[in-house]
Coordinates of C-alpha atoms and ligand atoms in Angstrom, one line a residue:
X1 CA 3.1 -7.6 -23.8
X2 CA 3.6 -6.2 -20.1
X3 CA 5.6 -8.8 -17.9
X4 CA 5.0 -8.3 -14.4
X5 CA 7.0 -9.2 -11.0
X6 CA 4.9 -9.5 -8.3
X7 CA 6.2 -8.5 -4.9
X8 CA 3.5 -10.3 -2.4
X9 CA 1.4 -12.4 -4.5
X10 CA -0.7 -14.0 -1.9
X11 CA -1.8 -10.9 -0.2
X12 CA -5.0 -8.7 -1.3
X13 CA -3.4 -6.8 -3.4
X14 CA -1.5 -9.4 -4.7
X15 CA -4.2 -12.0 -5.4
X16 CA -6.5 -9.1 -7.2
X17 CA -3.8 -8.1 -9.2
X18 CA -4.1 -11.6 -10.5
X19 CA -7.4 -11.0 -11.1
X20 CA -6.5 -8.2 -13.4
X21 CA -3.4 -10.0 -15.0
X22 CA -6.0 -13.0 -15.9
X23 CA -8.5 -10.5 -17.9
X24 CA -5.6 -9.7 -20.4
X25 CA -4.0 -12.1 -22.4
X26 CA -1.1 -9.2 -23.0
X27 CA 0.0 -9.2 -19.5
X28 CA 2.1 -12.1 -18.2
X29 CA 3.5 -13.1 -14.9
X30 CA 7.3 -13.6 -14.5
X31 CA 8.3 -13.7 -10.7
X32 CA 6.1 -13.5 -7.5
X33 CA 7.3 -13.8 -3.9
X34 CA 5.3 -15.1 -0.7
X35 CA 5.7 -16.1 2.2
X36 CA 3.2 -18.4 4.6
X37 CA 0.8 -19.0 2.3
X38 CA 2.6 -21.9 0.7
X39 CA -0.5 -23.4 -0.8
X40 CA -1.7 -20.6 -2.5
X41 CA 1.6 -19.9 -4.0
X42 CA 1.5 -23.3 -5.5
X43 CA -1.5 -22.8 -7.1
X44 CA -0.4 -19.6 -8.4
X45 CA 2.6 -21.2 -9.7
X46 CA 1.0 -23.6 -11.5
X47 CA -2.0 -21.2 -12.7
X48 CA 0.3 -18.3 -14.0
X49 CA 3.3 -20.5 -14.8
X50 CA 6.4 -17.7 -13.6
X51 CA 9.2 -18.5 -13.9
X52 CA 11.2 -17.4 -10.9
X53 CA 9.4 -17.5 -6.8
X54 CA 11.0 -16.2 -4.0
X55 CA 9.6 -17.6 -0.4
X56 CA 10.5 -15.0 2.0
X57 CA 11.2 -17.7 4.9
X58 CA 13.8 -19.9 3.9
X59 CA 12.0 -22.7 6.2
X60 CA 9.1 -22.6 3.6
X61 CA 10.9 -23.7 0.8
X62 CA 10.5 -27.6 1.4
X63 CA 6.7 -27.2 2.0
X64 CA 6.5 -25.2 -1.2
X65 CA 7.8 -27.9 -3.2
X66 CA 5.8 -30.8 -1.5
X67 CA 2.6 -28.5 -2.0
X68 CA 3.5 -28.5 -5.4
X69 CA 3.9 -32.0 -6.2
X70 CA 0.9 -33.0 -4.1
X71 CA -1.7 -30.3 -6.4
X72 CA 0.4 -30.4 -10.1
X73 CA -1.1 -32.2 -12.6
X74 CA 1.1 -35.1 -14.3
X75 CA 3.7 -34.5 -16.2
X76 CA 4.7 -31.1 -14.1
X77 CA 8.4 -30.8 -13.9
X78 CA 8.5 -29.0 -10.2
X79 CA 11.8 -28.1 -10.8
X80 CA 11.3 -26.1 -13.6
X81 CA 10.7 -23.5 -11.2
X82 CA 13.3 -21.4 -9.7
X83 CA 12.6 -20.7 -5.8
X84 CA 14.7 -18.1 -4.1
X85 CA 14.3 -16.8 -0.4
X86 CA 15.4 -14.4 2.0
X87 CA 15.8 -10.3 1.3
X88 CA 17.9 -11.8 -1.6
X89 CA 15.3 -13.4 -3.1
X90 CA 12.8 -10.8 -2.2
X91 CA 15.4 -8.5 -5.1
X92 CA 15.9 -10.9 -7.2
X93 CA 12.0 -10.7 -7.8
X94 CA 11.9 -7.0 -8.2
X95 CA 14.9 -7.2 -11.0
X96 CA 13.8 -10.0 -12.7
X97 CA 15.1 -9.8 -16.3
X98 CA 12.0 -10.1 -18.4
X99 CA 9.8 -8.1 -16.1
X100 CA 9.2 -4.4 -16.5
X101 CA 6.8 -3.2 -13.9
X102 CA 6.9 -4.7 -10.7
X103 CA 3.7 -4.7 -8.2
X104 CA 5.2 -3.6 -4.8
X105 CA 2.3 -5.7 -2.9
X106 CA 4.4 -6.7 -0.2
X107 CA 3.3 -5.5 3.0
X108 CA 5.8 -3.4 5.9
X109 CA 9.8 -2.5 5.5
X110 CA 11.2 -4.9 3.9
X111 CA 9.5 -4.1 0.9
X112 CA 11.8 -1.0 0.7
X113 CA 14.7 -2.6 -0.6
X114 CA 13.2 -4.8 -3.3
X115 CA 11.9 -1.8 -4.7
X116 CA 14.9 0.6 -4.7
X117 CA 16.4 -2.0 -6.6
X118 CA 14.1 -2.6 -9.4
X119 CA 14.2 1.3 -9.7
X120 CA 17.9 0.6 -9.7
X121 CA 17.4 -1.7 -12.2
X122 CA 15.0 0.4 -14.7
X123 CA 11.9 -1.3 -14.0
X124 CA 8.7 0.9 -13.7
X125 CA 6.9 0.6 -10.4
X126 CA 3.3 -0.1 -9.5
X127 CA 3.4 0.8 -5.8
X128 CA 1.3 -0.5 -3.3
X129 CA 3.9 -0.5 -0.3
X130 CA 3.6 2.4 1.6
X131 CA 6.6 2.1 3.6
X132 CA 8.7 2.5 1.0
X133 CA 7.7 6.5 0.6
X134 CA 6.8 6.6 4.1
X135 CA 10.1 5.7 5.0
X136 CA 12.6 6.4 2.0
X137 CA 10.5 9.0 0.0
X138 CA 13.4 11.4 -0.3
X139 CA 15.6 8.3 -2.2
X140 CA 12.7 6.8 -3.7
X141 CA 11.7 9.7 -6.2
X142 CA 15.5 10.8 -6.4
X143 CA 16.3 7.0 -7.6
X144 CA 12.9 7.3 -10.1
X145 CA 14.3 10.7 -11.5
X146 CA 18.0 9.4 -12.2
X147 CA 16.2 6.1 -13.8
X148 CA 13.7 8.0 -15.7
X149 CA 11.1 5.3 -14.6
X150 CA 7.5 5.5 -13.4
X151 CA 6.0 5.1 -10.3
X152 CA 2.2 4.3 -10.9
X153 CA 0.0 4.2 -7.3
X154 CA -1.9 1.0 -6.4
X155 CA -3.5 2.7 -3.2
X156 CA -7.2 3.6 -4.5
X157 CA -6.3 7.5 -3.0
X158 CA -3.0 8.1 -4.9
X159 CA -4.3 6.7 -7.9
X160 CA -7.2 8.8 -7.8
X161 CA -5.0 11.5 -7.3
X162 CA -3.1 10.5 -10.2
X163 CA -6.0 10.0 -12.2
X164 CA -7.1 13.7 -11.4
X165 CA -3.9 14.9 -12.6
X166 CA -3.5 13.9 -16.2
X167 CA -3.4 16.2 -18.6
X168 CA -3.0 18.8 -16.6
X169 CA 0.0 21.1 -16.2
X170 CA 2.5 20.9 -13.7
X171 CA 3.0 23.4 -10.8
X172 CA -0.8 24.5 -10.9
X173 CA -2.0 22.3 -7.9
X174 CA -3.8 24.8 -5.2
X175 CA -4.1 21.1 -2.7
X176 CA -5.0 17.8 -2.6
X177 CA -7.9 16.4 -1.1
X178 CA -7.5 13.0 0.4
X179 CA -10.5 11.4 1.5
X180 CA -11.2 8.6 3.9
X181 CA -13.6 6.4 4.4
X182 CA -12.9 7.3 8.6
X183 CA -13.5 3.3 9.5
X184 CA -15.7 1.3 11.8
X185 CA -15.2 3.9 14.3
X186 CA -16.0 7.2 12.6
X187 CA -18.0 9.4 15.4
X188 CA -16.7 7.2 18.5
X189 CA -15.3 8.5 21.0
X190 CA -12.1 8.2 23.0
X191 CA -14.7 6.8 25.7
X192 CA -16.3 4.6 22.9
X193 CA -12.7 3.1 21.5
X194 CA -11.7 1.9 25.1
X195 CA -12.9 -1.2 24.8
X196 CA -12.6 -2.1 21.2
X197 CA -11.4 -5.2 20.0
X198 CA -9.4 -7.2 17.3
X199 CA -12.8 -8.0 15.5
X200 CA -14.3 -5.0 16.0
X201 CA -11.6 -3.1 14.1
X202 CA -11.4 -5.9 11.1
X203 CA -14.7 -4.8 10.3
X204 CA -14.3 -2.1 7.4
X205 CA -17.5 -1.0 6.5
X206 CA -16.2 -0.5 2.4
X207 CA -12.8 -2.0 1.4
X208 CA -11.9 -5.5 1.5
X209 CA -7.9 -5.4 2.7
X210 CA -5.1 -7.0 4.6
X211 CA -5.2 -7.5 8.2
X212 CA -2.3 -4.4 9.2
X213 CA -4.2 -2.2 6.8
X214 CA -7.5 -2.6 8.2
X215 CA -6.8 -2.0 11.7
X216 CA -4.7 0.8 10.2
X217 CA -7.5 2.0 8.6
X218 CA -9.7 2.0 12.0
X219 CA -6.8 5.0 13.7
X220 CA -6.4 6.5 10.7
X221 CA -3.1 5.9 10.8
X222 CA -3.1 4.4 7.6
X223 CA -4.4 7.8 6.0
X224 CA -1.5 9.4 8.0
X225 CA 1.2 6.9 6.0
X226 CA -1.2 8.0 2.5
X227 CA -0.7 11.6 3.7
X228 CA 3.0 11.0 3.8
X229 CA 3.2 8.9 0.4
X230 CA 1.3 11.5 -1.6
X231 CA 3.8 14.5 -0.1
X232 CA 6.6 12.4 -2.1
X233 CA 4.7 11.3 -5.1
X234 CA 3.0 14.6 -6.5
X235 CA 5.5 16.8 -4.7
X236 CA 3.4 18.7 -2.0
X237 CA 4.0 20.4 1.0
X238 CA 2.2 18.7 3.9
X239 CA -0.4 21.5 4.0
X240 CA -1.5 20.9 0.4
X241 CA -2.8 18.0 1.4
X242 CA -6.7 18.3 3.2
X243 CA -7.6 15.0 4.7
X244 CA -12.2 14.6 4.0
X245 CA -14.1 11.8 5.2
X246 CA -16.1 10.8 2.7
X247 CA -17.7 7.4 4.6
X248 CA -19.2 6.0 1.4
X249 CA -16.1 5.5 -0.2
X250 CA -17.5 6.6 -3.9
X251 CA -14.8 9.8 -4.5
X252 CA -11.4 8.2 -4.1
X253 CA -9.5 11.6 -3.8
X254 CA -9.4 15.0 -5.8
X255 CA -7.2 17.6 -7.5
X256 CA -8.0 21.0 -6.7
X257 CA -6.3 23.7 -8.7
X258 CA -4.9 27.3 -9.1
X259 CA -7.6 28.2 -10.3
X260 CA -10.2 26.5 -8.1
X261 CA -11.7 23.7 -10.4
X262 CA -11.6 20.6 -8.1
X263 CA -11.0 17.2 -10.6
X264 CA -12.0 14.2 -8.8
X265 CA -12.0 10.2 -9.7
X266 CA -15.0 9.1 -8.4
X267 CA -16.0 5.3 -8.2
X268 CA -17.4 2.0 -6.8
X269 CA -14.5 0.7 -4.3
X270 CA -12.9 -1.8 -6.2
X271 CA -9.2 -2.4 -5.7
X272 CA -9.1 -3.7 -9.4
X273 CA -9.6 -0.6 -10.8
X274 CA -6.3 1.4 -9.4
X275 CA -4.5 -2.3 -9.7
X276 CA -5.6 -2.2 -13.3
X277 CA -4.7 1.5 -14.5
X278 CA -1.1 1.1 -12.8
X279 CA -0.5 -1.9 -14.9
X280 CA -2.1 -0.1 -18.0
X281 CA -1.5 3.4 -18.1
X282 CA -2.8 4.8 -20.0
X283 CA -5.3 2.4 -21.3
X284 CA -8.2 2.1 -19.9
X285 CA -10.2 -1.3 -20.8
X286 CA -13.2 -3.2 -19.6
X287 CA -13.0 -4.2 -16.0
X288 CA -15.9 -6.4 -15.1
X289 CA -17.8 -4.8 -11.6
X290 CA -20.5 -2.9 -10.0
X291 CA -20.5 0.5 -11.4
X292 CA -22.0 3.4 -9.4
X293 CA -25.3 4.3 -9.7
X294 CA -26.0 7.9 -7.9
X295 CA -30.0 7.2 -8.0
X296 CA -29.2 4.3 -5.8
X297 CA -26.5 6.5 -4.1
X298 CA -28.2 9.3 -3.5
X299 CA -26.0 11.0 -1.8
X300 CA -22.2 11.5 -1.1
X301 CA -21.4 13.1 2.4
X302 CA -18.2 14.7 3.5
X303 CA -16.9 15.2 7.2
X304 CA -14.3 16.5 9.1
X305 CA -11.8 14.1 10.8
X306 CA -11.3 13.8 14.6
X307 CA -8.1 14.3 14.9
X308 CA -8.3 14.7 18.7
X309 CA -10.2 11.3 19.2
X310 CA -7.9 9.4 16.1
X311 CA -4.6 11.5 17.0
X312 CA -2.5 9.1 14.8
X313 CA -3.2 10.8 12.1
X314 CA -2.2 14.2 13.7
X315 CA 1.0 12.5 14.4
X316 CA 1.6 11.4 10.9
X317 CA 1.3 15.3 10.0
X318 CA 3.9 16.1 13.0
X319 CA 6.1 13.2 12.0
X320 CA 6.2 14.1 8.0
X321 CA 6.5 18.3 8.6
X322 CA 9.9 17.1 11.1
X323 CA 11.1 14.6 8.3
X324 CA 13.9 12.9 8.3
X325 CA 13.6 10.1 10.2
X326 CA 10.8 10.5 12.1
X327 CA 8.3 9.2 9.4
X328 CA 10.1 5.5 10.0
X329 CA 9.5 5.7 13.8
X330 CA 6.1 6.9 13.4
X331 CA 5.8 4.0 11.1
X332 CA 8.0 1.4 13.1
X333 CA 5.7 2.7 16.1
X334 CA 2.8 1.9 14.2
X335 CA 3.6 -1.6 12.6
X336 CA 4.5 -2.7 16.4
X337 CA 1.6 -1.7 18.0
X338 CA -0.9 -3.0 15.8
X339 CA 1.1 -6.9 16.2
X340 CA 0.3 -5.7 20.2
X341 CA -3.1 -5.1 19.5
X342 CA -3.6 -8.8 17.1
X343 CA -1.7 -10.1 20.0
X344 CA -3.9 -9.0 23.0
X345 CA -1.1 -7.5 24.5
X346 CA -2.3 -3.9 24.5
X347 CA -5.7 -2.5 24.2
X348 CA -6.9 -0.5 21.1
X349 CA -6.1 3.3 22.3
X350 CA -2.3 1.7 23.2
X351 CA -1.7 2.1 19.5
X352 CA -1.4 5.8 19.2
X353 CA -0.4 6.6 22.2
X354 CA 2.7 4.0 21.2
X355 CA 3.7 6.0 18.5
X356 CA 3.8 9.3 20.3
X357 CA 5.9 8.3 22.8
X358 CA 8.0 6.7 20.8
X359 CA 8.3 9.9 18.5
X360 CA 8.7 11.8 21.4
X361 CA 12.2 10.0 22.6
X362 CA 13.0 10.0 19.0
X363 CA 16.5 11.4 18.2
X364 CA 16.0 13.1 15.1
X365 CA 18.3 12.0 12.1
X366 CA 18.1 14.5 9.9
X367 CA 19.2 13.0 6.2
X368 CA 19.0 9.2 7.2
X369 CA 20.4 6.7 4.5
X370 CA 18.6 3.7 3.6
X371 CA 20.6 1.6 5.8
X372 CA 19.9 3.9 8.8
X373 CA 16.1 4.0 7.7
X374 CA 16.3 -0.1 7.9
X375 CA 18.2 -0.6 11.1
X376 CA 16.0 2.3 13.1
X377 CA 12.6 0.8 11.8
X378 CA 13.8 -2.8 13.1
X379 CA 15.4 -1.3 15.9
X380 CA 11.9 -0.1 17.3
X381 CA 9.8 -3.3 16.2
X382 CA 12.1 -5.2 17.6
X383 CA 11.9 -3.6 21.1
Ligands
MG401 MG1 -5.9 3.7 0.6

């Protein structure tokens, strides 16, 4: 039996990790956190039966409870559920007792915390927050050494990449070869992405996803945050890593050695697939799905990314080769533009140019601690 925590339970990678976790009777659902989506995290309280929920806003708590007693069936004690809030609760998730993986599904910064301390705390790690590398990879896989846990990717790339890796020995990686799907966008130009808007860029021709990611997705900034994650998790230098489009979406990411043998995971894109090996390794079961069919495919096509047009992710290169801190302001940068952008209060080209400048008037710190990482990433989204 695998007991999970669940750090963002109503997101997308929150809800298809219950997906999985409902396909396997051995897998069991301790804790899960939320935060606006009360009534979803009712039903998922009384679905999956956990025994601790955090509500990341305090104010939710009431609603939470009303929800509950509106939708449970008779006889439902709502107060045989624990609800915490606040960053607190947020930890107390990630150490819950009985669990021993957690899902990191929580989206931004504050997911950083949580998940230092249910390293802290021994528990292995199925990582779908990419701030937490982005930001703190240097204490991350420190923290995950001195525990002797493991951190097992959720992102469909890293997991591919992880995939690609096993059984091989260490220290013979030549590069890795991150693909991309390269967006809604892929061949605009800067001309074309002037006047692109909010729904234009939550159109992702493959993956279903979160809002933040999606648009993320659209400047590539998001494969600039996967470049930086994958420098800290299979110990690379930033120019190991090859960034491909691949706009179908089929080869997830690849492996190519010393010797020049390229191993690749290749596969429909399905979420539930990286969500389910994380929470398996090594296993690999039955996952019900489409399953590629290269007659029907017929081709798989690589390109080139624009780096000049989509210059965020030339940016995430600059800001990961620097270090230090600059990873958390290209982040920060990021994560406050893109509100802009949902907001209407900047136009879709803002974004990058946003996290340049703030990069630019960046003073470098050069071994930040977590605290610092914290305060200068809320420092900038709070501007
Ligand atoms: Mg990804």
């Amino acid at each position: 039996m695998k007991t999970i925590s669940i750090l963002g339970s109503t997101g997308s990678i929150g809800t298809q990790t219950l997906e999985v976790v409902r396909q396997h009777s051995d897998l069991k659902v301790a804790a899960i956190s939320g935060n606006n989506n009360i009534k979803l995290l009712a039903q998922q309280i009384l679905e999956f039966a956990p025994k601790l929920v955090c509500v990341y806003d305090e104010k939710n708590v009431e609603g939470l409870f009303q929800e509950l007693k509106d939708i449970a069936p008779r006889g439902f004690d709502c107060n045989s559920v624990k609800v915490v809030s606040g960053m607190e609760g947020l930890i107390d998730v990630a150490v819950y007792e009985e669990s021993n993986i957690v899902v990191t599904a929580i989206v931004g910064m504050v997911g950083i915390r949580p998940t230092m301390a249910a390293i802290q705390a021994g528990k292995d790690i199925a990582l779908a927050n990419k701030e937490t590398l982005v930001c703190a990879g240097s204490m991350i896989m420190a923290e995950a050494r001195k525990q002797n846990i493991n951190i097992y990717p959720v992102d469909s790339e890293h997991s591919a990449i992880f995939q690609s890796l096993q059984g091989e020995p260490e220290k013979s990686i030549d590069k890795i070869i991150l693909t991309a799907s390269g967006g809604p966008f892929r061949g605009y130009t800067k001309e074309q992405l002037k006047g692109i808007r909010l729904e234009d860029a939550l159109k992702h021709p493959n993956w279903s996803m979160g809002m933040k990611v999606t648009i993320d997705s659209s400047t590539l900034a998001n494969k600039g945050l996967e470049v930086m994650e994958a420098k800290w998790l299979f110990d690379v230098t930033p120019e190991q890593i090859q960034v491909v489009i691949q706009p179908q979406s089929i080869v997830h990411s690849a492996v190519q050695y010393n010797d020049g043998a390229i191993i690749a995971q290749l596969g429909t894109p399905d979420m539930k697939i990286p969500i389910q090996y994380a929470l398996l390794y090594p296993e690999r079961r039955f996952l019900p799905g489409k399953r590629v069919d290269f007659f029907e495919l017929g081709q798989i096509t690589f390109e080139k990314p624009d780096t000049d047009t989509f210059k965020a992710l030339k940016l995430a290169y600059e800001a990961i080769t620097i270090g230090g801190s600059m990873p958390t302001v290209f982040n920060a940068a990021n994560e406050r533009a893109v509100k802009k952008f949902i907001a209407g209060e900047i136009s879709y080209l803002d974004i990058s140019d946003m996290i340049e400048k703030e990069m630019k008037e960046h003073q470098l710190i050069a071994n930040p601690t977590l605290d610092e990482i914290i305060s200068l990433g809320e420092s900038i989204m709070n501007k």
